[in-house]
Amino acid sequence: MPAEFHTNGPEETRALARRLAPALAKGACVALVGELGAGKTCFVQGLAEGLGGDPDAVSSPTFVISCEHPCGDQAQLAHVDAFRLGAQEELATIGWTELVADPMTYVAVEWADRIVSELPDSCIEVRIEHIGEDLRRIVMTWPQAAGAVPDWIQSASVAGTCIVCQVPLEATAGPFCSQRCQMADLGRWFSGRYVLPRPLEETDWEAES
Ligand code: ADP
Ligand code: MG
């Protein structure tokens, strides 16, 4: 289930990435998606810092496709930019397969939507949308293959919210967060406060049963 965050300014985006870093499995892959100036590189700077590297060493690797930064004990962060990648075969020239397979190499890919088929199943997607001058919406998708979802990411999930009180729901809990909200909803039915957008038809009942 995707988790949603908002940041106001580059420092907040870096802080979010710094927070993500220690939650990553060894050698994890982070796929960044977003238009030019969204904040992908900014996010990678935060990741580098959170992993024990130097955030100032991270800049847009657009002209080199891949840049490796030492971080922490023997680990490194490979910062890849898929923007100028001509053909997917070009990925081989940076040793993509080896980078992704190496448990000592974290991989952060900008413009990851250009190499979707090459991303590992365990890849964590970070989608950054430009909302306002300094405002960004950041949606993280944590696949099952990446292991247990950290609590703070789980609690920012947006797919399910209680239809009565809008609190985030557990994956399997249905449309209500509690029996209380279920009863409140029933009350709305009885009081006629529900409005249907069109008249009910015979087939609607069949679909329900
Ligand atoms: P990208 O790599 O996606 O092209 P960059 O990280 O290089 O983007 O640049 C993002 C730009 O947007 C920077 O100039 C940064 O200062 C600015 N910015 C403003 N608000 C934010 C924010 N909330 N998060 C990230 N960057 C922001
Ligand atoms: Mg960039």
Coordinates of C-alpha atoms and ligand atoms in Angstrom, one line a residue:
M1 CA 0.0 0.0 0.0
P2 CA 1.5 3.4 -0.9
A3 CA 2.4 5.8 1.8
E4 CA 2.0 9.6 1.3
F5 CA 4.2 12.4 2.6
H6 CA 4.4 16.1 2.0
T7 CA 7.5 18.1 2.2
N8 CA 7.9 21.9 2.3
G9 CA 11.4 22.7 1.0
P10 CA 14.5 20.6 0.1
E11 CA 15.6 20.1 3.7
E12 CA 12.3 18.3 4.6
T13 CA 12.8 16.0 1.5
R14 CA 16.3 15.2 2.6
A15 CA 15.1 14.5 6.1
L16 CA 12.5 12.1 4.8
A17 CA 15.2 10.3 2.8
R18 CA 17.5 10.2 5.9
R19 CA 14.7 8.6 7.8
L20 CA 14.2 6.0 5.1
A21 CA 17.9 5.1 4.9
P22 CA 18.2 3.0 8.1
A23 CA 14.9 1.2 7.2
L24 CA 16.5 -0.2 4.0
A25 CA 17.7 -3.8 3.7
K26 CA 21.4 -4.1 2.8
G27 CA 21.9 -3.3 -0.8
A28 CA 18.3 -2.2 -1.3
C29 CA 17.2 -0.4 -4.5
V30 CA 15.3 2.9 -4.4
A31 CA 13.5 4.0 -7.7
L32 CA 12.9 7.7 -8.0
V33 CA 10.2 9.0 -10.3
G34 CA 9.4 12.6 -10.9
E35 CA 9.8 15.4 -13.4
L36 CA 12.9 17.6 -13.7
G37 CA 13.3 19.7 -10.6
A38 CA 10.9 17.4 -8.5
G39 CA 13.6 16.7 -6.0
K40 CA 15.0 13.3 -6.9
T41 CA 18.6 14.3 -6.5
C42 CA 17.7 16.1 -3.3
F43 CA 16.2 12.8 -2.0
V44 CA 19.3 10.9 -2.9
Q45 CA 21.4 13.4 -0.9
G46 CA 19.3 12.6 2.1
L47 CA 19.7 8.8 1.5
A48 CA 23.5 9.2 1.2
E49 CA 23.6 11.1 4.5
G50 CA 21.3 8.6 6.2
L51 CA 23.5 5.7 5.0
G52 CA 26.6 7.4 6.5
G53 CA 27.9 9.1 3.4
D54 CA 28.5 12.6 2.3
P55 CA 25.4 14.3 1.0
D56 CA 27.4 17.1 -0.6
A57 CA 29.1 14.6 -2.9
V58 CA 25.8 13.8 -4.5
S59 CA 24.8 15.8 -7.5
S60 CA 22.8 15.0 -10.7
P61 CA 24.8 12.3 -12.4
T62 CA 23.1 13.0 -15.7
F63 CA 26.3 13.0 -17.7
V64 CA 27.8 10.0 -16.2
I65 CA 24.8 7.7 -15.8
S66 CA 26.2 6.3 -12.6
C67 CA 28.2 7.6 -9.7
E68 CA 29.3 5.6 -6.6
H69 CA 29.6 7.1 -3.2
P70 CA 31.2 5.4 -0.2
C71 CA 28.8 5.3 2.7
G72 CA 29.3 3.7 6.1
D73 CA 31.3 0.5 6.7
Q74 CA 32.4 -0.9 3.3
A75 CA 29.0 -0.1 1.8
Q76 CA 28.4 2.3 -1.1
L77 CA 25.5 4.1 -2.7
A78 CA 25.3 3.8 -6.5
H79 CA 23.5 6.9 -7.8
V80 CA 22.2 6.1 -11.3
D81 CA 20.4 8.5 -13.7
A82 CA 18.4 6.7 -16.4
F83 CA 17.5 10.0 -18.1
R84 CA 20.1 9.8 -20.8
L85 CA 20.3 6.1 -21.1
G86 CA 20.2 5.4 -24.8
A87 CA 19.2 1.8 -25.1
Q88 CA 18.6 -0.5 -22.1
E89 CA 21.8 -2.3 -23.1
E90 CA 23.7 0.7 -21.9
L91 CA 22.8 -0.4 -18.4
A92 CA 25.3 -3.2 -18.9
T93 CA 28.1 -0.7 -19.3
I94 CA 27.6 0.5 -15.7
G95 CA 27.4 -3.1 -14.4
W96 CA 23.7 -2.6 -13.5
T97 CA 23.1 -6.3 -12.8
E98 CA 26.1 -6.5 -10.5
L99 CA 25.2 -3.3 -8.7
V100 CA 21.7 -4.5 -7.9
A101 CA 22.9 -7.9 -6.8
D102 CA 25.7 -6.6 -4.6
P103 CA 24.5 -6.6 -0.9
M104 CA 27.1 -3.9 -0.1
T105 CA 25.7 -1.5 -2.8
Y106 CA 22.6 0.5 -2.2
V107 CA 21.2 1.7 -5.5
A108 CA 19.2 4.9 -6.1
V109 CA 17.9 5.4 -9.6
E110 CA 16.6 8.7 -10.9
W111 CA 14.1 8.5 -13.8
A112 CA 13.4 4.9 -12.8
D113 CA 10.2 4.8 -14.9
R114 CA 12.5 4.5 -18.0
I115 CA 13.9 1.2 -16.9
V116 CA 10.9 -0.4 -15.1
S117 CA 11.6 -3.8 -16.5
E118 CA 15.2 -3.8 -15.1
L119 CA 14.2 -2.9 -11.5
P120 CA 14.3 -5.7 -8.9
D121 CA 11.1 -6.8 -7.3
S122 CA 12.3 -5.5 -4.0
C123 CA 12.7 -2.0 -5.3
I124 CA 11.1 0.7 -3.3
E125 CA 9.5 3.4 -5.4
V126 CA 9.6 7.0 -4.4
R127 CA 7.4 9.2 -6.6
I128 CA 7.8 12.9 -6.2
E129 CA 5.2 15.4 -7.5
H130 CA 5.7 19.1 -7.7
I131 CA 2.7 20.7 -5.9
G132 CA 3.9 24.3 -5.3
E133 CA 7.2 26.2 -5.3
D134 CA 8.5 24.4 -2.3
L135 CA 5.8 21.9 -1.8
R136 CA 6.2 18.3 -2.9
R137 CA 4.0 15.2 -2.6
I138 CA 6.1 12.1 -2.1
V139 CA 4.5 8.7 -2.5
M140 CA 6.5 5.7 -1.4
T141 CA 5.6 2.2 -2.4
W142 CA 7.1 -0.6 -0.4
P143 CA 6.8 -3.9 -2.2
Q144 CA 6.3 -7.2 -0.3
A145 CA 9.7 -8.4 -1.5
A146 CA 11.4 -5.5 0.4
G147 CA 10.4 -7.1 3.7
A148 CA 8.5 -5.7 6.6
V149 CA 7.2 -2.2 6.1
P150 CA 8.5 0.2 8.8
D151 CA 5.7 1.4 11.1
W152 CA 6.0 5.1 10.2
I153 CA 5.6 4.2 6.5
Q154 CA 2.7 1.9 7.2
S155 CA 0.9 4.5 9.2
A156 CA 1.2 7.0 6.3
S157 CA -0.6 4.6 4.0
V158 CA -3.2 6.2 1.9
A159 CA -5.0 3.4 0.1
G160 CA -7.6 2.7 2.8
T161 CA -9.1 5.2 5.2
C162 CA -12.2 4.6 7.3
I163 CA -15.2 5.9 5.3
V164 CA -16.6 7.5 8.4
C165 CA -13.7 9.1 10.3
Q166 CA -11.0 8.9 7.6
V167 CA -8.3 7.4 9.9
P168 CA -5.9 5.0 8.0
L169 CA -7.1 1.4 7.9
E170 CA -5.2 -1.9 8.3
A171 CA -5.0 -3.7 5.0
T172 CA -7.8 -6.2 5.8
A173 CA -10.1 -4.3 8.0
G174 CA -12.8 -3.3 5.4
P175 CA -14.3 0.1 5.1
F176 CA -14.5 0.9 8.8
C177 CA -11.9 1.4 11.5
S178 CA -14.1 0.3 14.3
Q179 CA -17.6 -1.1 15.2
R180 CA -18.4 2.4 16.4
C181 CA -17.9 3.8 12.9
Q182 CA -19.8 0.9 11.4
M183 CA -22.8 1.8 13.6
A184 CA -22.4 5.5 12.7
D185 CA -22.6 4.5 9.1
L186 CA -25.7 2.5 9.7
G187 CA -27.2 5.5 11.3
R188 CA -26.5 7.5 8.2
W189 CA -28.4 4.9 6.2
F190 CA -31.4 5.0 8.4
S191 CA -31.6 8.7 8.6
G192 CA -31.6 8.9 4.8
R193 CA -28.4 10.9 4.6
Y194 CA -26.9 8.7 2.0
V195 CA -27.6 9.9 -1.5
L196 CA -27.2 7.5 -4.5
P197 CA -25.9 9.0 -7.7
R198 CA -28.5 7.1 -9.7
P199 CA -31.6 5.0 -9.0
L200 CA -31.0 1.4 -7.9
E201 CA -31.6 -1.3 -10.5
E202 CA -32.4 -4.9 -10.2
T203 CA -28.9 -5.9 -11.3
D204 CA -27.3 -4.0 -8.4
W205 CA -28.8 -6.5 -6.0
E206 CA -27.5 -9.4 -8.1
A207 CA -24.0 -8.0 -8.0
E208 CA -24.1 -7.8 -4.2
S209 CA -25.1 -11.4 -3.6
Ligands
ADP1 P1 15.5 16.4 -9.8 O1 16.7 15.6 -9.4 O2 14.2 15.7 -9.5 O3 15.6 17.0 -11.1 P2 16.6 18.3 -7.8 O4 16.7 17.5 -6.5 O5 17.9 18.4 -8.6 O6 15.5 17.7 -8.8 O7 16.1 19.7 -7.6 C1 15.0 20.0 -6.9 C2 14.9 21.5 -6.8 O8 13.7 21.9 -6.2 C3 16.0 22.1 -5.9 O9 16.4 23.3 -6.5 C4 15.4 22.3 -4.6 O10 16.0 23.4 -3.8 C5 14.0 22.7 -5.0 N1 12.9 22.3 -4.0 C6 12.0 23.2 -3.5 N2 11.2 22.6 -2.6 C7 11.6 21.3 -2.6 C8 11.2 20.1 -1.8 N3 10.1 20.2 -1.0 N4 11.8 19.0 -2.0 C9 12.9 18.9 -2.8 N5 13.4 19.9 -3.6 C10 12.7 21.1 -3.4
MG2 MG 18.3 14.9 -10.6

